[in-house]
Short mmCIF file of C-alpha atoms in Angstrom, two decimals:
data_model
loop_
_atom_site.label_atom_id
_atom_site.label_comp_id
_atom_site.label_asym_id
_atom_site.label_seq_id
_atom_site.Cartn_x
_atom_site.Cartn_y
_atom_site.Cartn_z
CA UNK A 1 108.65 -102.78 173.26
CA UNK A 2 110.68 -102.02 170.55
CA UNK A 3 114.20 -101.97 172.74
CA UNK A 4 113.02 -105.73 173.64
CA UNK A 5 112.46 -106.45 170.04
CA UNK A 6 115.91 -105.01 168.67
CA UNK A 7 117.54 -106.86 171.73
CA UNK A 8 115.88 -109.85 170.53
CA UNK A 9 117.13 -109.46 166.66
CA UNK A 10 120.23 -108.02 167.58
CA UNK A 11 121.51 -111.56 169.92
CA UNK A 12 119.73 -113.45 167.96
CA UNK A 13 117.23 -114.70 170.51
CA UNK A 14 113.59 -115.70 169.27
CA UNK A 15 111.18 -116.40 172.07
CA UNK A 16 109.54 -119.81 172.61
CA UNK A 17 106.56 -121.20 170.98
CA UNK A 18 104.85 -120.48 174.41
CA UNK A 19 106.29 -117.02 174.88
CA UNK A 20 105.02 -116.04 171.02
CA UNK A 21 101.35 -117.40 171.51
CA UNK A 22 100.79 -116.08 174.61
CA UNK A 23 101.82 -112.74 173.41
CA UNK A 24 99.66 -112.96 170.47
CA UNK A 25 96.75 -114.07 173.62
CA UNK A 26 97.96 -110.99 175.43
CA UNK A 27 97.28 -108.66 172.22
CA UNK A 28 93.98 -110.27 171.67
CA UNK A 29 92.87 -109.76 174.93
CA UNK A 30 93.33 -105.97 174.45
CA UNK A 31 89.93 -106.23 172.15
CA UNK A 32 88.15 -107.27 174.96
CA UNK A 33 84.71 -105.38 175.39
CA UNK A 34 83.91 -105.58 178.93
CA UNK A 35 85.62 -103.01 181.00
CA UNK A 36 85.62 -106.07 184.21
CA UNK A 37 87.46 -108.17 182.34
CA UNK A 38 90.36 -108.53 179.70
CA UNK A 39 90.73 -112.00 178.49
CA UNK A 40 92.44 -113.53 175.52
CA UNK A 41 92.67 -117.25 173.84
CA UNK A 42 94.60 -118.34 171.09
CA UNK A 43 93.99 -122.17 170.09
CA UNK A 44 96.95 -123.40 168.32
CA UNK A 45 97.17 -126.39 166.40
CA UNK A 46 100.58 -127.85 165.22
CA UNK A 47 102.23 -124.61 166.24
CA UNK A 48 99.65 -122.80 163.71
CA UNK A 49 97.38 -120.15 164.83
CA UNK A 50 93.76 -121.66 164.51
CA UNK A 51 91.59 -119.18 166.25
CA UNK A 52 91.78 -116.31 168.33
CA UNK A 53 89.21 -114.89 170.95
CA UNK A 54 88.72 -112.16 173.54
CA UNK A 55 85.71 -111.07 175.85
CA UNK A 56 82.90 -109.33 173.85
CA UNK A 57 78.91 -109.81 173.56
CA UNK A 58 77.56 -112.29 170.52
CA UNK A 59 77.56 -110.85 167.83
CA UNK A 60 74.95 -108.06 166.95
CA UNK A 61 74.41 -107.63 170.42
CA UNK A 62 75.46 -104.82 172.26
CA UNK A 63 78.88 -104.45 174.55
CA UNK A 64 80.03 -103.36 177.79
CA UNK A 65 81.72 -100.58 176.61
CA UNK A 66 78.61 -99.27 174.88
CA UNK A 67 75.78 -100.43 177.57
CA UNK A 68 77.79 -101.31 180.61
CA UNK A 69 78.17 -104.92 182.52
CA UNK A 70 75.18 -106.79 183.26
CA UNK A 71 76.06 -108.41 186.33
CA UNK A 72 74.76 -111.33 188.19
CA UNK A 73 76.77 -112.21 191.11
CA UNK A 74 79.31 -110.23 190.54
CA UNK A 75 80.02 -111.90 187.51
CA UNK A 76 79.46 -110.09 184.20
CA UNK A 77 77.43 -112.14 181.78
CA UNK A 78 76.73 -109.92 178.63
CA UNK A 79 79.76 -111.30 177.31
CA UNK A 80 81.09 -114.66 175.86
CA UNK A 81 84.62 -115.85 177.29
CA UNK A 82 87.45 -115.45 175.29
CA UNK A 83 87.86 -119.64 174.96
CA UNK A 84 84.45 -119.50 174.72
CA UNK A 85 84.99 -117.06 171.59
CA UNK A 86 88.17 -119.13 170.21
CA UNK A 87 85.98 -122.26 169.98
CA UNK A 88 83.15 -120.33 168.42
CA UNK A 89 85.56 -118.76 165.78
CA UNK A 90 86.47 -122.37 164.98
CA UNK A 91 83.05 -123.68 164.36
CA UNK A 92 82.18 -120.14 162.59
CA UNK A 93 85.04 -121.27 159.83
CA UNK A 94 83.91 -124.96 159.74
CA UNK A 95 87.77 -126.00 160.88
CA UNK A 96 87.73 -129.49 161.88
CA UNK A 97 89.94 -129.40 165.17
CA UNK A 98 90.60 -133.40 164.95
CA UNK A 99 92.66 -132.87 161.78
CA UNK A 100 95.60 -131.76 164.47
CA UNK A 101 97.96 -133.96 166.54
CA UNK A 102 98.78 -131.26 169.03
CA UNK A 103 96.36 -128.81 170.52
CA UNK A 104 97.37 -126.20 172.83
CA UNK A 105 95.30 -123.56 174.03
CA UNK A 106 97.09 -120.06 175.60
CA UNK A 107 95.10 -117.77 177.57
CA UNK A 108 96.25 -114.51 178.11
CA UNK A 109 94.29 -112.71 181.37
CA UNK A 110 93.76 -112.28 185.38
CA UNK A 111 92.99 -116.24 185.84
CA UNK A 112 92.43 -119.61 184.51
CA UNK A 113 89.09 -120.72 182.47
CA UNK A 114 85.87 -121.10 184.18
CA UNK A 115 83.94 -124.56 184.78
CA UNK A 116 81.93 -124.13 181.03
CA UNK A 117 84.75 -122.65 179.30
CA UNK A 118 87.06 -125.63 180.43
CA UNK A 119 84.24 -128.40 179.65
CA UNK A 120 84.45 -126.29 175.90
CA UNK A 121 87.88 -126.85 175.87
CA UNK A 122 88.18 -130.50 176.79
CA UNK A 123 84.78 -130.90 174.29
CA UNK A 124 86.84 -129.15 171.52
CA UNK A 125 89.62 -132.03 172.04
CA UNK A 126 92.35 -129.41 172.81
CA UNK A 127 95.06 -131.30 175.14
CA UNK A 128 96.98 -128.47 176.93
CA UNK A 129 95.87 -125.05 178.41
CA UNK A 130 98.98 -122.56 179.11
CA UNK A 131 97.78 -119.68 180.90
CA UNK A 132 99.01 -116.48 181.88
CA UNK A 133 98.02 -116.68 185.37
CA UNK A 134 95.91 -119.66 187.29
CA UNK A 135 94.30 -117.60 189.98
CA UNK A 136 91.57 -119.73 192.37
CA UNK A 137 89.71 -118.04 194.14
CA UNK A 138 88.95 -119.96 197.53
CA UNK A 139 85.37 -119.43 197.40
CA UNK A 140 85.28 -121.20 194.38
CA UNK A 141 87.05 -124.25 195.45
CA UNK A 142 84.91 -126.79 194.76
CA UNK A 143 84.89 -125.97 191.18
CA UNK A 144 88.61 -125.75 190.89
CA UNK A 145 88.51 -129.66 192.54
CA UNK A 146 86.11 -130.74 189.85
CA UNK A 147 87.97 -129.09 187.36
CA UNK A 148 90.89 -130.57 188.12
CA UNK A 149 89.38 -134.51 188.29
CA UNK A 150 87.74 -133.60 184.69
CA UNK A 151 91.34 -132.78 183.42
CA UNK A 152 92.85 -135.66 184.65
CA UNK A 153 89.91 -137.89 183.23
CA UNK A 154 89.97 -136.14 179.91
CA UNK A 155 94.15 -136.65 179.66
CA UNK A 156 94.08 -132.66 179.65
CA UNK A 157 97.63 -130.70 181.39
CA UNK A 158 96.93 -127.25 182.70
CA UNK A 159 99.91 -125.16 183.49
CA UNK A 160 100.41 -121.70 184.27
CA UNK A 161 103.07 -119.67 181.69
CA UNK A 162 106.34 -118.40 183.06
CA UNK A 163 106.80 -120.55 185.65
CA UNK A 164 110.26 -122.11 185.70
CA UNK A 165 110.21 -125.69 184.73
CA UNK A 166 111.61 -127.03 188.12
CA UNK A 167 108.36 -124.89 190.45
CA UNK A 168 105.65 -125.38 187.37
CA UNK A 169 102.41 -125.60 188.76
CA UNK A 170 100.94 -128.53 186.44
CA UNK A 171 97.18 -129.36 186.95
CA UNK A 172 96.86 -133.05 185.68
CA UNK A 173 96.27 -136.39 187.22
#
């Protein structure tokens, strides 16, 4: 990490706006608290960090990492998502989210946000969700299909991070 940062400073080359929040998503994901899954957010408004979040139980409740996943379907549920988290911390600091012109969303992790976390994040009034990866499972397909009407309806643009600009996969309609 360090050579890369030298590199950087020494050709004069800062990264993107995308590149340095979903860094900062990567790093917060490395909190998470369930050993499943890693997932980080970072809501950004105005190119200014608002919020961060990563996977971990409510607070005052106990985490993976000290009880173990409580699983129902496979699906771990003694945690809160990491957007999930990021729109909590929001709330938790009585931030009014409307006050921005541009809100972007990065998400740092294995896939793209669930059914609840993306009716959060369309809720919330954030316009664009950059993600590390979009990963859809086909068993879940019918979700991703009404996830991707509700994101043209709400005027939302998904898009998956380091994709070159000419083979972007853009989820809007």
């Amino acid at each position: 990490m360090k050579n890369n940062y030298k590199k950087t400073i020494k050709n004069n080359i800062r990264p993107s706006w995308d590149e340095y929040f979903i860094n900062i998503a990567r790093e917060t994901a490395r909190r998470a608290t369930c050993k499943k899954r890693q997932f980080g957010a970072v809501i950004v408004g105005d190119k200014r960090i608002v919020a961060t979040g990563y996977n971990g139980s409510p607070a005052g409740l106990k985490h993976c990492i000290e009880e173990g996943c409580y699983e129902i379907d496979t699906h771990c549920v003694r945690t809160l998502h990491a957007e999930m988290n990021a729109i909590l911390q929001v709330a938790l600091q009585s931030q009014n989210l409307s006050s921005f012109t541009d809100l972007v969303i990065y998400i740092a992790g294995p896939g793209q946000p669930c059914l609840l976390c993306m009716k959060l994040i369309i809720g919330a009034g954030i316009k664009r969700i950059v993600c590390e990866k979009i990963y859809r499972p086909k068993e879940h397909w019918k979700e991703y299909e009404f996830i991707d009407k509700i994101l043209g309806k709400a005027g939302v643009i998904m898009e998956e991070y380091g994709v070159n600009n000419k083979n972007k996969r853009i989820y809007e309609r």
